Amino acid sequence: MMKARPEVQELAQLCNEFAAVRVALDERGNGPRLLIQDLESGAEILLSPLELASFCLATPEDRLDWLRVGHYRDERGR
């Protein structure tokens, strides 16, 4: 008898002095996606393979803008 695969499988928890996230593989949709959860706020996002590939092609300036969240949002364009 084969074991049923869980639909969401935790892969890792990544933490440093700035953030803590849980990374899981979510297979509940039409295809596999990464489920990222911010452990402080509980906020979650599902990322498709297309979205993940776009991260690889982003410029350093794009990635810097992604870090401008919360209190740092107002510093864009300065």
Short mmCIF file of N, CA, C and O in Angstrom, two decimals:
data_model
loop_
_atom_site.label_atom_id
_atom_site.label_comp_id
_atom_site.label_asym_id
_atom_site.label_seq_id
_atom_site.Cartn_x
_atom_site.Cartn_y
_atom_site.Cartn_z
N MET A 1 0.84 -1.18 0.00
CA MET A 1 0.00 0.00 0.00
C MET A 1 0.89 1.24 0.00
O MET A 1 1.81 1.35 0.79
N MET A 2 0.61 2.18 -0.90
CA MET A 2 1.39 3.40 -1.00
C MET A 2 0.90 4.42 0.02
O MET A 2 -0.30 4.53 0.26
N LYS A 3 1.83 5.16 0.60
CA LYS A 3 1.47 6.24 1.52
C LYS A 3 0.99 7.45 0.72
O LYS A 3 1.54 7.76 -0.34
N ALA A 4 -0.03 8.11 1.22
CA ALA A 4 -0.49 9.35 0.59
C ALA A 4 0.52 10.45 0.85
O ALA A 4 1.04 10.58 1.95
N ARG A 5 0.80 11.23 -0.18
CA ARG A 5 1.73 12.36 -0.03
C ARG A 5 0.99 13.52 0.59
O ARG A 5 -0.13 13.82 0.20
N PRO A 6 1.61 14.19 1.53
CA PRO A 6 0.96 15.39 2.07
C PRO A 6 0.85 16.46 0.98
O PRO A 6 1.71 16.56 0.11
N GLU A 7 -0.22 17.24 1.04
CA GLU A 7 -0.40 18.28 0.04
C GLU A 7 0.49 19.49 0.28
O GLU A 7 0.79 20.22 -0.63
N VAL A 8 0.89 19.70 1.53
CA VAL A 8 1.83 20.77 1.87
C VAL A 8 2.95 20.15 2.69
O VAL A 8 2.70 19.58 3.76
N GLN A 9 4.17 20.24 2.18
CA GLN A 9 5.32 19.64 2.85
C GLN A 9 6.31 20.73 3.24
O GLN A 9 6.83 21.44 2.37
N GLU A 10 6.54 20.90 4.54
CA GLU A 10 7.51 21.91 4.98
C GLU A 10 8.90 21.50 4.53
O GLU A 10 9.32 20.36 4.70
N LEU A 11 9.61 22.46 3.95
CA LEU A 11 10.95 22.22 3.46
C LEU A 11 12.02 22.79 4.39
O LEU A 11 13.06 22.19 4.57
N ALA A 12 11.75 23.98 4.94
CA ALA A 12 12.77 24.63 5.77
C ALA A 12 12.18 25.81 6.52
O ALA A 12 11.15 26.35 6.12
N GLN A 13 12.86 26.18 7.60
CA GLN A 13 12.62 27.45 8.26
C GLN A 13 13.94 28.21 8.18
O GLN A 13 14.99 27.68 8.56
N LEU A 14 13.87 29.42 7.66
CA LEU A 14 15.05 30.25 7.48
C LEU A 14 14.92 31.47 8.38
O LEU A 14 13.92 32.18 8.32
N CYS A 15 15.92 31.70 9.21
CA CYS A 15 15.87 32.81 10.17
C CYS A 15 17.21 33.52 10.23
O CYS A 15 18.26 32.89 10.12
N ASN A 16 17.14 34.83 10.39
CA ASN A 16 18.32 35.62 10.73
C ASN A 16 17.86 36.77 11.62
O ASN A 16 16.72 36.77 12.08
N GLU A 17 18.71 37.76 11.82
CA GLU A 17 18.35 38.85 12.73
C GLU A 17 17.28 39.77 12.16
O GLU A 17 16.70 40.58 12.87
N PHE A 18 16.96 39.63 10.87
CA PHE A 18 15.99 40.53 10.22
C PHE A 18 14.63 39.88 9.95
O PHE A 18 13.64 40.58 9.85
N ALA A 19 14.59 38.57 9.78
CA ALA A 19 13.34 37.92 9.39
C ALA A 19 13.39 36.43 9.70
O ALA A 19 14.46 35.85 9.87
N ALA A 20 12.20 35.85 9.75
CA ALA A 20 12.06 34.40 9.91
C ALA A 20 10.92 33.94 9.02
O ALA A 20 9.81 34.48 9.10
N VAL A 21 11.19 32.96 8.15
CA VAL A 21 10.18 32.46 7.24
C VAL A 21 10.17 30.93 7.23
O VAL A 21 11.18 30.29 7.52
N ARG A 22 9.01 30.40 6.90
CA ARG A 22 8.85 28.96 6.67
C ARG A 22 8.63 28.78 5.18
O ARG A 22 7.84 29.50 4.57
N VAL A 23 9.32 27.81 4.58
CA VAL A 23 9.20 27.50 3.16
C VAL A 23 8.62 26.10 3.04
O VAL A 23 9.11 25.16 3.67
N ALA A 24 7.56 25.98 2.25
CA ALA A 24 6.91 24.67 2.06
C ALA A 24 6.59 24.47 0.59
O ALA A 24 6.45 25.43 -0.17
N LEU A 25 6.45 23.21 0.20
CA LEU A 25 6.00 22.85 -1.14
C LEU A 25 4.51 22.60 -1.05
O LEU A 25 4.05 21.75 -0.28
N ASP A 26 3.73 23.36 -1.83
CA ASP A 26 2.27 23.26 -1.82
C ASP A 26 1.82 22.63 -3.13
O ASP A 26 2.07 23.17 -4.20
N GLU A 27 1.16 21.49 -3.04
CA GLU A 27 0.70 20.79 -4.23
C GLU A 27 -0.82 20.73 -4.30
O GLU A 27 -1.38 19.86 -4.95
N ARG A 28 -1.49 21.67 -3.63
CA ARG A 28 -2.95 21.67 -3.62
C ARG A 28 -3.56 22.28 -4.87
O ARG A 28 -4.72 22.03 -5.17
N GLY A 29 -2.81 23.07 -5.61
CA GLY A 29 -3.34 23.74 -6.81
C GLY A 29 -3.16 22.88 -8.05
O GLY A 29 -3.00 21.66 -7.98
N ASN A 30 -3.17 23.54 -9.21
CA ASN A 30 -3.00 22.84 -10.49
C ASN A 30 -1.58 22.38 -10.71
O ASN A 30 -1.33 21.55 -11.58
N GLY A 31 -0.64 22.93 -9.98
CA GLY A 31 0.76 22.55 -10.09
C GLY A 31 1.48 22.91 -8.82
O GLY A 31 0.95 23.65 -7.97
N PRO A 32 2.69 22.42 -8.64
CA PRO A 32 3.43 22.71 -7.41
C PRO A 32 3.82 24.18 -7.32
O PRO A 32 4.12 24.82 -8.33
N ARG A 33 3.76 24.72 -6.11
CA ARG A 33 4.17 26.10 -5.84
C ARG A 33 4.89 26.13 -4.50
O ARG A 33 4.71 25.24 -3.67
N LEU A 34 5.70 27.14 -4.30
CA LEU A 34 6.31 27.35 -2.99
C LEU A 34 5.38 28.20 -2.15
O LEU A 34 4.87 29.21 -2.62
N LEU A 35 5.18 27.78 -0.93
CA LEU A 35 4.41 28.54 0.05
C LEU A 35 5.42 29.14 1.01
O LEU A 35 6.18 28.42 1.66
N ILE A 36 5.46 30.46 1.07
CA ILE A 36 6.37 31.18 1.96
C ILE A 36 5.52 31.86 3.02
O ILE A 36 4.59 32.59 2.70
N GLN A 37 5.85 31.62 4.29
CA GLN A 37 5.10 32.24 5.40
C GLN A 37 6.06 33.02 6.28
O GLN A 37 7.08 32.51 6.72
N ASP A 38 5.73 34.31 6.51
CA ASP A 38 6.47 35.15 7.45
C ASP A 38 6.06 34.71 8.85
O ASP A 38 4.89 34.79 9.21
N LEU A 39 7.01 34.23 9.63
CA LEU A 39 6.69 33.68 10.95
C LEU A 39 6.31 34.76 11.95
O LEU A 39 5.62 34.47 12.93
N GLU A 40 6.69 36.00 11.72
CA GLU A 40 6.33 37.08 12.65
C GLU A 40 4.88 37.54 12.44
O GLU A 40 4.12 37.65 13.39
N SER A 41 4.50 37.77 11.19
CA SER A 41 3.16 38.30 10.92
C SER A 41 2.13 37.24 10.55
O SER A 41 0.94 37.48 10.61
N GLY A 42 2.62 36.08 10.09
CA GLY A 42 1.72 35.06 9.59
C GLY A 42 1.34 35.24 8.13
O GLY A 42 0.63 34.42 7.56
N ALA A 43 1.79 36.34 7.50
CA ALA A 43 1.49 36.58 6.09
C ALA A 43 2.08 35.46 5.23
O ALA A 43 3.16 34.93 5.54
N GLU A 44 1.35 35.11 4.16
CA GLU A 44 1.79 34.03 3.28
C GLU A 44 1.72 34.47 1.83
O GLU A 44 0.94 35.35 1.47
N ILE A 45 2.52 33.80 0.99
CA ILE A 45 2.45 33.99 -0.45
C ILE A 45 2.76 32.65 -1.11
O ILE A 45 3.59 31.88 -0.62
N LEU A 46 2.05 32.37 -2.20
CA LEU A 46 2.32 31.20 -3.03
C LEU A 46 3.05 31.67 -4.27
O LEU A 46 2.62 32.63 -4.93
N LEU A 47 4.17 31.03 -4.60
CA LEU A 47 4.99 31.42 -5.74
C LEU A 47 5.05 30.29 -6.75
O LEU A 47 5.46 29.17 -6.42
N SER A 48 4.65 30.58 -7.99
CA SER A 48 4.66 29.59 -9.07
C SER A 48 6.07 29.48 -9.65
O SER A 48 6.92 30.35 -9.43
N PRO A 49 6.32 28.43 -10.45
CA PRO A 49 7.63 28.34 -11.11
C PRO A 49 7.95 29.56 -11.97
O PRO A 49 9.09 30.01 -12.01
N LEU A 50 6.94 30.14 -12.63
CA LEU A 50 7.17 31.34 -13.44
C LEU A 50 7.62 32.50 -12.57
O LEU A 50 8.58 33.22 -12.91
N GLU A 51 6.97 32.70 -11.44
CA GLU A 51 7.37 33.79 -10.54
C GLU A 51 8.77 33.56 -9.98
O GLU A 51 9.56 34.50 -9.89
N LEU A 52 9.09 32.33 -9.65
CA LEU A 52 10.42 32.03 -9.13
C LEU A 52 11.50 32.25 -10.19
O LEU A 52 12.56 32.79 -9.90
N ALA A 53 11.21 31.87 -11.44
CA ALA A 53 12.16 32.11 -12.53
C ALA A 53 12.39 33.59 -12.73
O ALA A 53 13.51 34.03 -13.02
N SER A 54 11.32 34.40 -12.56
CA SER A 54 11.48 35.84 -12.75
C SER A 54 12.40 36.44 -11.69
O SER A 54 13.09 37.41 -11.95
N PHE A 55 12.42 35.87 -10.49
CA PHE A 55 13.36 36.33 -9.46
C PHE A 55 14.80 36.18 -9.95
O PHE A 55 15.65 37.02 -9.69
N CYS A 56 15.07 35.08 -10.63
CA CYS A 56 16.43 34.82 -11.12
C CYS A 56 16.86 35.83 -12.18
O CYS A 56 18.06 36.10 -12.32
N LEU A 57 15.90 36.39 -12.89
CA LEU A 57 16.21 37.34 -13.97
C LEU A 57 16.13 38.79 -13.52
O LEU A 57 16.43 39.70 -14.30
N ALA A 58 15.75 39.03 -12.29
CA ALA A 58 15.60 40.39 -11.78
C ALA A 58 16.97 41.07 -11.66
O ALA A 58 17.98 40.42 -11.41
N THR A 59 16.95 42.38 -11.81
CA THR A 59 18.18 43.16 -11.66
C THR A 59 18.45 43.41 -10.17
O THR A 59 17.55 43.30 -9.34
N PRO A 60 19.66 43.80 -9.83
CA PRO A 60 19.94 44.18 -8.44
C PRO A 60 19.03 45.31 -7.95
O PRO A 60 18.62 45.33 -6.79
N GLU A 61 18.69 46.26 -8.85
CA GLU A 61 17.80 47.36 -8.46
C GLU A 61 16.40 46.83 -8.14
O GLU A 61 15.75 47.31 -7.21
N ASP A 62 15.91 45.85 -8.93
CA ASP A 62 14.62 45.24 -8.64
C ASP A 62 14.63 44.62 -7.25
O ASP A 62 13.70 44.82 -6.46
N ARG A 63 15.67 43.87 -6.95
CA ARG A 63 15.76 43.20 -5.64
C ARG A 63 15.85 44.20 -4.50
O ARG A 63 15.27 44.00 -3.44
N LEU A 64 16.53 45.30 -4.71
CA LEU A 64 16.61 46.34 -3.69
C LEU A 64 15.23 46.92 -3.40
O LEU A 64 14.85 47.13 -2.24
N ASP A 65 14.43 47.14 -4.45
CA ASP A 65 13.07 47.64 -4.26
C ASP A 65 12.21 46.67 -3.46
O ASP A 65 11.34 47.08 -2.70
N TRP A 66 12.43 45.37 -3.61
CA TRP A 66 11.65 44.38 -2.87
C TRP A 66 11.90 44.49 -1.37
O TRP A 66 11.05 44.13 -0.56
N LEU A 67 13.06 44.98 -0.99
CA LEU A 67 13.40 45.10 0.43
C LEU A 67 12.81 46.35 1.06
O LEU A 67 12.83 46.51 2.27
N ARG A 68 12.28 47.23 0.25
CA ARG A 68 11.69 48.47 0.75
C ARG A 68 10.25 48.23 1.15
O ARG A 68 9.33 48.51 0.40
N VAL A 69 10.08 47.71 2.36
CA VAL A 69 8.75 47.41 2.88
C VAL A 69 8.58 48.08 4.24
O VAL A 69 9.55 48.55 4.84
N GLY A 70 7.37 48.12 4.72
CA GLY A 70 7.11 48.69 6.04
C GLY A 70 7.59 50.12 6.14
O GLY A 70 7.28 50.95 5.29
N HIS A 71 8.37 50.42 7.16
CA HIS A 71 8.87 51.79 7.39
C HIS A 71 9.82 52.24 6.29
O HIS A 71 10.06 53.44 6.15
N TYR A 72 10.37 51.32 5.51
CA TYR A 72 11.34 51.68 4.48
C TYR A 72 10.70 52.02 3.14
O TYR A 72 11.38 52.45 2.21
N ARG A 73 9.38 51.87 2.99
CA ARG A 73 8.71 52.17 1.72
C ARG A 73 8.89 53.61 1.29
O ARG A 73 9.03 53.90 0.12
N ASP A 74 8.88 54.54 2.22
CA ASP A 74 8.96 55.96 1.91
C ASP A 74 10.34 56.36 1.37
O ASP A 74 10.50 57.46 0.87
N GLU A 75 11.31 55.49 1.46
CA GLU A 75 12.66 55.82 1.00
C GLU A 75 12.87 55.56 -0.49
O GLU A 75 13.93 55.81 -1.02
N ARG A 76 11.84 55.08 -1.21
CA ARG A 76 11.98 54.84 -2.65
C ARG A 76 12.25 56.15 -3.37
O ARG A 76 11.65 57.18 -3.06
N GLY A 77 13.12 56.09 -4.32
CA GLY A 77 13.37 57.24 -5.16
C GLY A 77 14.18 58.35 -4.52
O GLY A 77 14.37 59.39 -5.09
N ARG A 78 14.68 58.13 -3.34
CA ARG A 78 15.50 59.17 -2.69
C ARG A 78 16.93 59.07 -3.14
O ARG A 78 17.45 58.09 -3.49
#
